[in-house]
Tab-separated table of C-alpha atoms in Angstrom:
chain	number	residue	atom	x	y	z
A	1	UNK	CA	19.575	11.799	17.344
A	2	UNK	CA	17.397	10.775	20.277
A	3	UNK	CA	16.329	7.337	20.537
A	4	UNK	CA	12.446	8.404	19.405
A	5	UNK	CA	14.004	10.182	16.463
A	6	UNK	CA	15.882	7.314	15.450
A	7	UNK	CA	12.909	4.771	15.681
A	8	UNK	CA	10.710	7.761	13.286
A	9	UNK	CA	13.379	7.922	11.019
A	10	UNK	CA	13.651	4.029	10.863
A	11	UNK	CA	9.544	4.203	10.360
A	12	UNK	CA	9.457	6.424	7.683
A	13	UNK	CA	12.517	5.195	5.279
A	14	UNK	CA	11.039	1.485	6.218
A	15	UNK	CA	7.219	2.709	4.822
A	16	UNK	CA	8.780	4.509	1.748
A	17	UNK	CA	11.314	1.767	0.878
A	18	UNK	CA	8.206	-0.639	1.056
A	19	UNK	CA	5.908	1.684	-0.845
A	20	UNK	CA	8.533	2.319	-4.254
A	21	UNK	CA	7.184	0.600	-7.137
A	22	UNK	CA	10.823	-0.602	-8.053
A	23	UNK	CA	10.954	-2.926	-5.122
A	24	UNK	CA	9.310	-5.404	-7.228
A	25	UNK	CA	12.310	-5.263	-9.939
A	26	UNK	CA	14.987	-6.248	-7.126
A	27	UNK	CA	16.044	-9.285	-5.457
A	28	UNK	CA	15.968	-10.361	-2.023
A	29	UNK	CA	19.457	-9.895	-2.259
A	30	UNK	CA	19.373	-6.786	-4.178
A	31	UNK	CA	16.585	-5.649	-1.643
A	32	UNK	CA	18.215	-6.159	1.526
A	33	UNK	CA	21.817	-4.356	0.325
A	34	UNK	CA	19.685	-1.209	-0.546
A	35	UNK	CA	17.473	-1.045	2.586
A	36	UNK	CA	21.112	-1.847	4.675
A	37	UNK	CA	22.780	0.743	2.741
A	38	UNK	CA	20.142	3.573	3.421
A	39	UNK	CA	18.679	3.896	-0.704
A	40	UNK	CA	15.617	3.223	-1.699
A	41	UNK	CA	14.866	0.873	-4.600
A	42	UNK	CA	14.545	3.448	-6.991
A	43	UNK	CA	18.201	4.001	-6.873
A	44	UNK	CA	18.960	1.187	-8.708
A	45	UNK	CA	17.637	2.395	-11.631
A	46	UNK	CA	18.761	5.920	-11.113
A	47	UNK	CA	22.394	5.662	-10.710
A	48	UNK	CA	22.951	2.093	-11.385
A	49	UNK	CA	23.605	0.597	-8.117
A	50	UNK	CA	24.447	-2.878	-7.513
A	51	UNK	CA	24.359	-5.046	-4.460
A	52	UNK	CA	27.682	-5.679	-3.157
A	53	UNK	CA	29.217	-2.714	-4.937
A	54	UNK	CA	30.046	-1.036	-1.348
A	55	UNK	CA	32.548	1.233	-2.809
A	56	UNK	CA	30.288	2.937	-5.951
A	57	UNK	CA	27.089	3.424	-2.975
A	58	UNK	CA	29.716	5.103	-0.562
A	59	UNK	CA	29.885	7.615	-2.828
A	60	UNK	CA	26.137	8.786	-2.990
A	61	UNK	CA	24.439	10.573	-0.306
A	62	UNK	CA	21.792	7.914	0.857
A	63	UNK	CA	18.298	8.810	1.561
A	64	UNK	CA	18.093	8.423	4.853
A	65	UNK	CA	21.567	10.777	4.809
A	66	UNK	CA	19.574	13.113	3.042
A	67	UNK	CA	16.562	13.033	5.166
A	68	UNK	CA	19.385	13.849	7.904
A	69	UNK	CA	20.066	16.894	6.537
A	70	UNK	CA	16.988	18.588	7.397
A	71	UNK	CA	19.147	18.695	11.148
A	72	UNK	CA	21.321	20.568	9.946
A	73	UNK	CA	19.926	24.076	10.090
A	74	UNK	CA	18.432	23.068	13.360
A	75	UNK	CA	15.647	25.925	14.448
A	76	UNK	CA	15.914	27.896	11.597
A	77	UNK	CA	14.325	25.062	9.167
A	78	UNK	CA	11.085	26.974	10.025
A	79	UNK	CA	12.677	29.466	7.837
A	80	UNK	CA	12.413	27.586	4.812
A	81	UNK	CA	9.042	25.067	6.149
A	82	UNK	CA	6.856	28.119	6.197
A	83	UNK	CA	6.655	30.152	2.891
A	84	UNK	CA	5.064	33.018	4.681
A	85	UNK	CA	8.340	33.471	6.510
A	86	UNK	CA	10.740	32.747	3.697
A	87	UNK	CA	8.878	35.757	2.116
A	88	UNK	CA	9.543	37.911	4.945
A	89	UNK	CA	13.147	36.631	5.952
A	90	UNK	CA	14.552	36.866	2.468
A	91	UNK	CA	12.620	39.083	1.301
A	92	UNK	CA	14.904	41.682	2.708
A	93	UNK	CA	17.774	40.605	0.937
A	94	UNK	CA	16.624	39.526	-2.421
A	95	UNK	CA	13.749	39.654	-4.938
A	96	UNK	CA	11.257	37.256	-4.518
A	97	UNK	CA	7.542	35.915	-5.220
A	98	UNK	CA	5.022	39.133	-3.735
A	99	UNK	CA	2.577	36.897	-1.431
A	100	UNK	CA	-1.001	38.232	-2.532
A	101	UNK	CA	-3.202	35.918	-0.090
A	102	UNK	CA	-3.103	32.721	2.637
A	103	UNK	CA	-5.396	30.516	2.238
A	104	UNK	CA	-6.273	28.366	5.287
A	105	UNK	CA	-8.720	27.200	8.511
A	106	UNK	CA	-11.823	28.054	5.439
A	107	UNK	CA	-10.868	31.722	4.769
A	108	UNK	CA	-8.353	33.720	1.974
A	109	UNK	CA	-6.472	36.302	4.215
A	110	UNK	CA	-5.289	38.817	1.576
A	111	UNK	CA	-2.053	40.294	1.481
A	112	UNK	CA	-2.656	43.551	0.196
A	113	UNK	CA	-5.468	44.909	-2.032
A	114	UNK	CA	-4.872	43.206	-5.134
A	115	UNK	CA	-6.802	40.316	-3.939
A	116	UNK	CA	-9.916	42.164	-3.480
A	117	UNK	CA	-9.719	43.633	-6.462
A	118	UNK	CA	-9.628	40.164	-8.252
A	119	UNK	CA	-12.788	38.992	-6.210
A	120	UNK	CA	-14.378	42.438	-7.486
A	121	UNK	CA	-13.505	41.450	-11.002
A	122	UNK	CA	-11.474	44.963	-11.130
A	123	UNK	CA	-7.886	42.948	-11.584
A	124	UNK	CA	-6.192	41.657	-14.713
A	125	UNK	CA	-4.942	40.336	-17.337
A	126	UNK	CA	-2.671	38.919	-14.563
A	127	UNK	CA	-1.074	35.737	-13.501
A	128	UNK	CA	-1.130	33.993	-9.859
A	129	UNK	CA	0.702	31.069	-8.476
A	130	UNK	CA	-0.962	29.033	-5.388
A	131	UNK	CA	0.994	26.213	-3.606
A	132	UNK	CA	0.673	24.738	-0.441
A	133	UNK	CA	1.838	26.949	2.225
A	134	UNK	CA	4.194	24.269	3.563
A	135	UNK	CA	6.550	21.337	2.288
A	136	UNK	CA	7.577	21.108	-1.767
A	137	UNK	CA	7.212	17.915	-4.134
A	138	UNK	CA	5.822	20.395	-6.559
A	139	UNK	CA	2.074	18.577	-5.605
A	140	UNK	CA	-1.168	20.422	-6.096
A	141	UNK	CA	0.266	23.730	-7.667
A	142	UNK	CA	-1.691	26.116	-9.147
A	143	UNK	CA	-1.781	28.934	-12.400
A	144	UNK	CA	-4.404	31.069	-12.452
A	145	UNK	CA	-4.759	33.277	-15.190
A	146	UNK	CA	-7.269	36.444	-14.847
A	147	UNK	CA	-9.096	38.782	-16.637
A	148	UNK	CA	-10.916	40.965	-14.814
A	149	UNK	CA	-14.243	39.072	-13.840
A	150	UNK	CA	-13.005	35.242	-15.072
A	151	UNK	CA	-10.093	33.156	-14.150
A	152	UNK	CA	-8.438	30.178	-16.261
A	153	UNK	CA	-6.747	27.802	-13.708
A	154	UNK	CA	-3.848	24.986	-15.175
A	155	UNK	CA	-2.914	22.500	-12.069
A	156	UNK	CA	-0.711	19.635	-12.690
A	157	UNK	CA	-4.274	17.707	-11.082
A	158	UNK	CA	-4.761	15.070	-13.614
A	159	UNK	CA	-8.582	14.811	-12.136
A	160	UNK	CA	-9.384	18.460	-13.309
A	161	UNK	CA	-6.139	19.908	-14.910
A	162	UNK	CA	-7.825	23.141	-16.630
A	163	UNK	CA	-11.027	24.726	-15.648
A	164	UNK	CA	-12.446	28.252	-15.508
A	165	UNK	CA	-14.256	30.073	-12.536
A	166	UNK	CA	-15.722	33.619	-12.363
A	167	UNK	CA	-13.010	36.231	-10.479
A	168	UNK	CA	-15.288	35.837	-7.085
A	169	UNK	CA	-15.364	31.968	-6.907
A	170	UNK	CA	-11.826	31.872	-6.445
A	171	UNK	CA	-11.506	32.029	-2.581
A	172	UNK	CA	-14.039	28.863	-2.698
A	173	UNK	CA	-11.325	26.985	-5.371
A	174	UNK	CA	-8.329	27.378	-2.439
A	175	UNK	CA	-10.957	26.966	0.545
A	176	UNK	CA	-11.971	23.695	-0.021
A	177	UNK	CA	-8.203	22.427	-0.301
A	178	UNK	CA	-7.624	20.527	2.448
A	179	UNK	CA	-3.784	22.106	3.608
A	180	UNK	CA	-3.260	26.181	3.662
A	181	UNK	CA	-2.348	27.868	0.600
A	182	UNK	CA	-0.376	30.304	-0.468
A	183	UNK	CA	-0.966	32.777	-3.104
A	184	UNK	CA	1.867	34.122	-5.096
A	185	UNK	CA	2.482	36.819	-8.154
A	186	UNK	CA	3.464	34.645	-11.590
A	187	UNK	CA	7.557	35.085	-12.447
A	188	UNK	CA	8.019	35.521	-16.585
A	189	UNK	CA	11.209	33.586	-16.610
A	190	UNK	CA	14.010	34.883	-19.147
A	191	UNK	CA	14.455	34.632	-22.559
A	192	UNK	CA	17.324	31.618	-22.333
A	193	UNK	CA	15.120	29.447	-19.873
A	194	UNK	CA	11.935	30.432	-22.067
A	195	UNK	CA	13.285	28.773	-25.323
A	196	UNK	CA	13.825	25.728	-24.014
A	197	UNK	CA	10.538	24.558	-23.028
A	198	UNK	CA	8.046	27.979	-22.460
A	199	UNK	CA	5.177	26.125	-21.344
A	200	UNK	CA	6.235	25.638	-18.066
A	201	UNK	CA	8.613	28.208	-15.556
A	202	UNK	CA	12.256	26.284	-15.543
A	203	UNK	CA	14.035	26.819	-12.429
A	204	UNK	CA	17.647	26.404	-11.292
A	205	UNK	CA	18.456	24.066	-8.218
A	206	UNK	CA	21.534	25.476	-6.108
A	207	UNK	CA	23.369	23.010	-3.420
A	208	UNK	CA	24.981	25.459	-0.881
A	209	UNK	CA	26.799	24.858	2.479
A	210	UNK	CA	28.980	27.044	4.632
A	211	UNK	CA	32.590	25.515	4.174
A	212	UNK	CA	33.839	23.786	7.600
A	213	UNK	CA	37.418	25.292	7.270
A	214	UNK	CA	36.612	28.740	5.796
A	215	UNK	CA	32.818	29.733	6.927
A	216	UNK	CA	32.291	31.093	3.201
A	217	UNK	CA	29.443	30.374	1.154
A	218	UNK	CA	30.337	27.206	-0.958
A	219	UNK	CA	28.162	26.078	-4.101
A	220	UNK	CA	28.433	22.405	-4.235
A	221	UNK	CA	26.332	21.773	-7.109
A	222	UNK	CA	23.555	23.128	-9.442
A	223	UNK	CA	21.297	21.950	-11.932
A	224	UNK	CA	18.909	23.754	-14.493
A	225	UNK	CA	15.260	22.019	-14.043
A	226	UNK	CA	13.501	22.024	-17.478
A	227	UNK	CA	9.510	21.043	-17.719
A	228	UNK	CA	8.334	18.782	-20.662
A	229	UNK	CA	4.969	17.839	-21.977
A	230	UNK	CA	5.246	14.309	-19.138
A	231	UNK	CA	5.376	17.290	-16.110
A	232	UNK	CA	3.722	19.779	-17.892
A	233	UNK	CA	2.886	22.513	-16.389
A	234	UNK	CA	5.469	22.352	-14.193
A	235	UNK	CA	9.322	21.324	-14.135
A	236	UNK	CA	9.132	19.166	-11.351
A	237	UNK	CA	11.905	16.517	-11.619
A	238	UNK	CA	9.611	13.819	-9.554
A	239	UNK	CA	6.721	14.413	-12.169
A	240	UNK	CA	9.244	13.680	-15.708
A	241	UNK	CA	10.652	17.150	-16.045
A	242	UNK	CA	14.453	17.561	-16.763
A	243	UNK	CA	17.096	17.608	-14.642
A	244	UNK	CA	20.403	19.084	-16.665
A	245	UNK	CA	24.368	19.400	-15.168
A	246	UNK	CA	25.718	23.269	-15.254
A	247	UNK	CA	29.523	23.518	-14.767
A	248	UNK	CA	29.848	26.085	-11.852
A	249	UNK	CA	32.587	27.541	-13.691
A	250	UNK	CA	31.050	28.706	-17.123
A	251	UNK	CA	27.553	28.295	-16.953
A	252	UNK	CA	27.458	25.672	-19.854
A	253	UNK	CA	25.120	23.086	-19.708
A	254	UNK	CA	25.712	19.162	-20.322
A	255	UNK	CA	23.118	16.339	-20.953
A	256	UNK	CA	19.632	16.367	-19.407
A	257	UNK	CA	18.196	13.100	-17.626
A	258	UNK	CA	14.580	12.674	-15.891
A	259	UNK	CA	13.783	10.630	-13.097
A	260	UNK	CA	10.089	9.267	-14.180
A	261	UNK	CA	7.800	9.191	-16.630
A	262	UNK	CA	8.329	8.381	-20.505
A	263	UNK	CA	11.174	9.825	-20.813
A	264	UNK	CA	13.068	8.182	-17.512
A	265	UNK	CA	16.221	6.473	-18.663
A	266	UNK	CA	17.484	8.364	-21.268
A	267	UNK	CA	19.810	11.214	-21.820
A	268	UNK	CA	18.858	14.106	-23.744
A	269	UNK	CA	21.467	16.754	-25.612
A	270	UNK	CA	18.410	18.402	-27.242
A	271	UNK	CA	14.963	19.301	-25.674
A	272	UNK	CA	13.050	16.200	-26.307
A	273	UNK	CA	9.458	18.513	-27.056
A	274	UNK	CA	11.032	21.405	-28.432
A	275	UNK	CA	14.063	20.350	-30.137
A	276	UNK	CA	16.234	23.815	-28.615
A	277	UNK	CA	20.111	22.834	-27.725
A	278	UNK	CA	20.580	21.642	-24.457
A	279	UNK	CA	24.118	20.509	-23.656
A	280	UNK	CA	27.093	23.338	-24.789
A	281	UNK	CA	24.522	25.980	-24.141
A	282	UNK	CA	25.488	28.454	-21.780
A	283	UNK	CA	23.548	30.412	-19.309
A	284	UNK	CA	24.124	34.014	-19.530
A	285	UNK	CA	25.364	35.497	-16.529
A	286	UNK	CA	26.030	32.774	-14.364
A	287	UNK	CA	28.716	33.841	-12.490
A	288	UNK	CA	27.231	37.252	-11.622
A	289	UNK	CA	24.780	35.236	-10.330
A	290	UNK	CA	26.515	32.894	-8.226
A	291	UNK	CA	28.494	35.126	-6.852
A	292	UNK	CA	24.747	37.315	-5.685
A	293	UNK	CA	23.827	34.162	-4.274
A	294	UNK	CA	26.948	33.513	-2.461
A	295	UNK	CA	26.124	37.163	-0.865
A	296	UNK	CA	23.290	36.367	-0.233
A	297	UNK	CA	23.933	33.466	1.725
A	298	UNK	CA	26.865	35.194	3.587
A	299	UNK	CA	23.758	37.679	4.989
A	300	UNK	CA	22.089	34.605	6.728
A	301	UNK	CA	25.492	33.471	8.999
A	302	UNK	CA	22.769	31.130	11.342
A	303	UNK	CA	22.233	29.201	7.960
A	304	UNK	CA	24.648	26.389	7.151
A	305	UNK	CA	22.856	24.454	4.263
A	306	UNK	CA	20.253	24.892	1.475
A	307	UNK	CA	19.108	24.166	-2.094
A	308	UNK	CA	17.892	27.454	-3.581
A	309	UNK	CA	15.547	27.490	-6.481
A	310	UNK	CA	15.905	30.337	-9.026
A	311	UNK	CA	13.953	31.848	-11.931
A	312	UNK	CA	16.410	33.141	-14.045
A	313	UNK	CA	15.605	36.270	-15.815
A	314	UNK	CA	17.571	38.061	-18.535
A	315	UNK	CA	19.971	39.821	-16.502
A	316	UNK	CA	19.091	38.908	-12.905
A	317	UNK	CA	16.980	35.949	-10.905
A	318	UNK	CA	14.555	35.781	-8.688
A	319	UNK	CA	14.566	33.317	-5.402
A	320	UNK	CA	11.494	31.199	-5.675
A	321	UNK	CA	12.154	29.348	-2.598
A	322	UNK	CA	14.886	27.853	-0.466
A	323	UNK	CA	15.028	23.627	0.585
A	324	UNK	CA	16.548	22.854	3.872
A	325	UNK	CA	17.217	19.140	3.395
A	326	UNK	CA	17.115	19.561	-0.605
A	327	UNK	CA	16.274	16.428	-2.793
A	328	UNK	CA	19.637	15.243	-4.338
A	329	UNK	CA	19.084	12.653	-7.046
A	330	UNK	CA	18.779	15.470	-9.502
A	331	UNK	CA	22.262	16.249	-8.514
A	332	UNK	CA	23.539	12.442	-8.109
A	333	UNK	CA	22.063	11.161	-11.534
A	334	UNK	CA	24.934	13.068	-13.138
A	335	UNK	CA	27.401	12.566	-10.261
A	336	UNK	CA	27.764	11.022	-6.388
A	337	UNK	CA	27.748	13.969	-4.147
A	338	UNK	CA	30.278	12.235	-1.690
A	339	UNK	CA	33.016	12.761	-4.365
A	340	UNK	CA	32.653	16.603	-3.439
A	341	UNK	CA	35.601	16.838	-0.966
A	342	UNK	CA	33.592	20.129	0.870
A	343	UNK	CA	30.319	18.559	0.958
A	344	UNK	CA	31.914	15.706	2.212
A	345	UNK	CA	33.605	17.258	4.652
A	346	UNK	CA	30.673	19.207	6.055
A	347	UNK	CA	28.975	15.725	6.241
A	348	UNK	CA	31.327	14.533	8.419
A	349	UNK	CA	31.426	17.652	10.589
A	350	UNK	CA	27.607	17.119	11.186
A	351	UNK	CA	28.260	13.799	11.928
A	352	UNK	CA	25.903	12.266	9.032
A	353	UNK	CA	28.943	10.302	7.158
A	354	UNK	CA	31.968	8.078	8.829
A	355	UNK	CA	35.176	10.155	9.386
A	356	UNK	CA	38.068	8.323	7.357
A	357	UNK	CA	39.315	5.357	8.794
């Protein structure tokens, strides 16, 4: 990294370290190890770290190693920044989202003619997605539900979570938001994602680098994102939803954990809201669908690392979007990363973890 790089980098983990509420539970001790070390506070609490206990943080990916990461893919990050291009880049290779409007500088750019139908009142009973047209966090996401001249709309906006507007007032609801938005066609999820919690659309998080000895896609690790009534009505792991280990072999699922809210802390073998069995359930077709991924990824050779999200359906998935420097303590609150020999091994190629001594 360039010298200005390093001094933003050093900003930015210095204002977020400062900023977590768990600061307050550590020692100055405790406090000065972390920030050293590259975690924030938070990771105390997450995967029981302990000051002094070199050996046991050596084997998680920091956060300032992860906020490396987003070098990795060097130019072609724009491809997953920008969800107008992710739609047209891999949307020649795979299903994804169908982009019905752009919302931004005041005006709804429509994508198609389903849009003005909605404003016309001609369109529905439908569902719509709208996110912000850049970045993830799973902030300021909307569900729109219409029906020909009205619209129900569910945010995870504690201000204003439900509210209804006629079909034409729309346009002013993603106007007056103050980053572009992007308007997206709603994904029915299948029926094994459905029964565990159906209130919200559950989505799988894939880890995937291009191996440094072989070039082949390699799946380091994946996780099966579950909403809850804490980050209802989404599955966001950062707003209390689920975050539940798959074995890459045979699909089968072990315990469920969540980062914040109520339920942060605890481990979960059964859906906490809806009671369905979590851990020993298996996801049907998983290795049909890791090995479609894999493909996938071996038809984008300029791309060397990503977390993919997936709505699994009965028999197929579709790619909701793809993370270039994916968040990893869903991954690393059921186990480090670093013990991963290829995803340590890539590290080290890209020069974001010591060789061996």
């Amino acid at each position: 990294m360039k010298r200005p790089d390093q001094l933003t980098l050093l900003k930015r983990f210095t204002q977020d370290f400062h900023a977590d509420p768990d600061l307050a539970t550590l020692t100055d001790k405790e406090a000065n190890f972390f920030y050293e070390r590259g975690f924030l506070p938070e990771k105390k609490r997450l995967y029981g770290l302990e000051a002094g206990d070199i050996d046991k943080a050596d084997r998680y990916l920091s956060d300032v190693q992860r906020w490396l990461t987003r070098l990795v893919n060097g130019p072609y990050s724009v491809v997953f920044n920008n969800k107008i291009l992710f739609d047209q880049v891999f949307g020649r290779y795979c299903e994804v989202p169908r982009t019905i409007a752009i919302s931004r500088n005041g005006r709804v750019v429509p994508h198609g003619p389903l849009w003005q139908q909605i404003e016309l009142g001609q369109a529905g009973p439908l569902m719509l997605v709208a996110k912000p047209l850049g970045g993830g966090g799973g902030g300021s996401i909307y569900f729109i539900r219409i029906d020909r001249q009205h619209a129900v709309v569910e945010t995870n906006d504690t201000a204003n979570p439900r509210f209804s507007v006629r079909s034409e007032a729309l346009s002013e609801v993603l106007t007056r938001q103050r980053v572009p938005f992007i308007v997206n066609e709603y994904v029915q999820q299948g029926e094994f994602s459905r029964r565990l919690y159906p209130l919200a659309v559950n989505t799988v998080r894939v880890l995937m680098l291009r191996d440094v000895q072989s070039d082949e896609p390699h799946i380091v690790r994946a996780v099966l994102r579950v909403g809850n009534s804490e980050s209802y009505p989404i599955d966001n792991f950062s707003m209390g939803g689920l975050s539940i280990e798959i074995d890459l072999e045979s699909g089968e699922l072990g315990r469920a954990v969540a980062a914040e809210g109520r339920f942060s802390g605890q481990t979960w073998q059964t859906h906490p809201d809806t009671g369905e069995t979590i851990t020993s359930a298996r996801i049907p077709h998983w290795q049909a669908h890791m090995n479609k991924l894999k493909a996938l990824f071996g038809q984008l050779p300029y791309l060397k690392y990503c977390g993919f999200d997936l709505i699994l359906r009965d028999e197929d998935f579709v790619v909701l979007e793809g993370n270039s420097y994916s968040q990893v303590r869903l991954f690393q609150m059921h186990e480090p990363l670093l013990e991963n020999a290829v995803y340590k091994a890539f590290l080290m190629a890209e020069g974001l973890v010591a060789p061996l001594q």
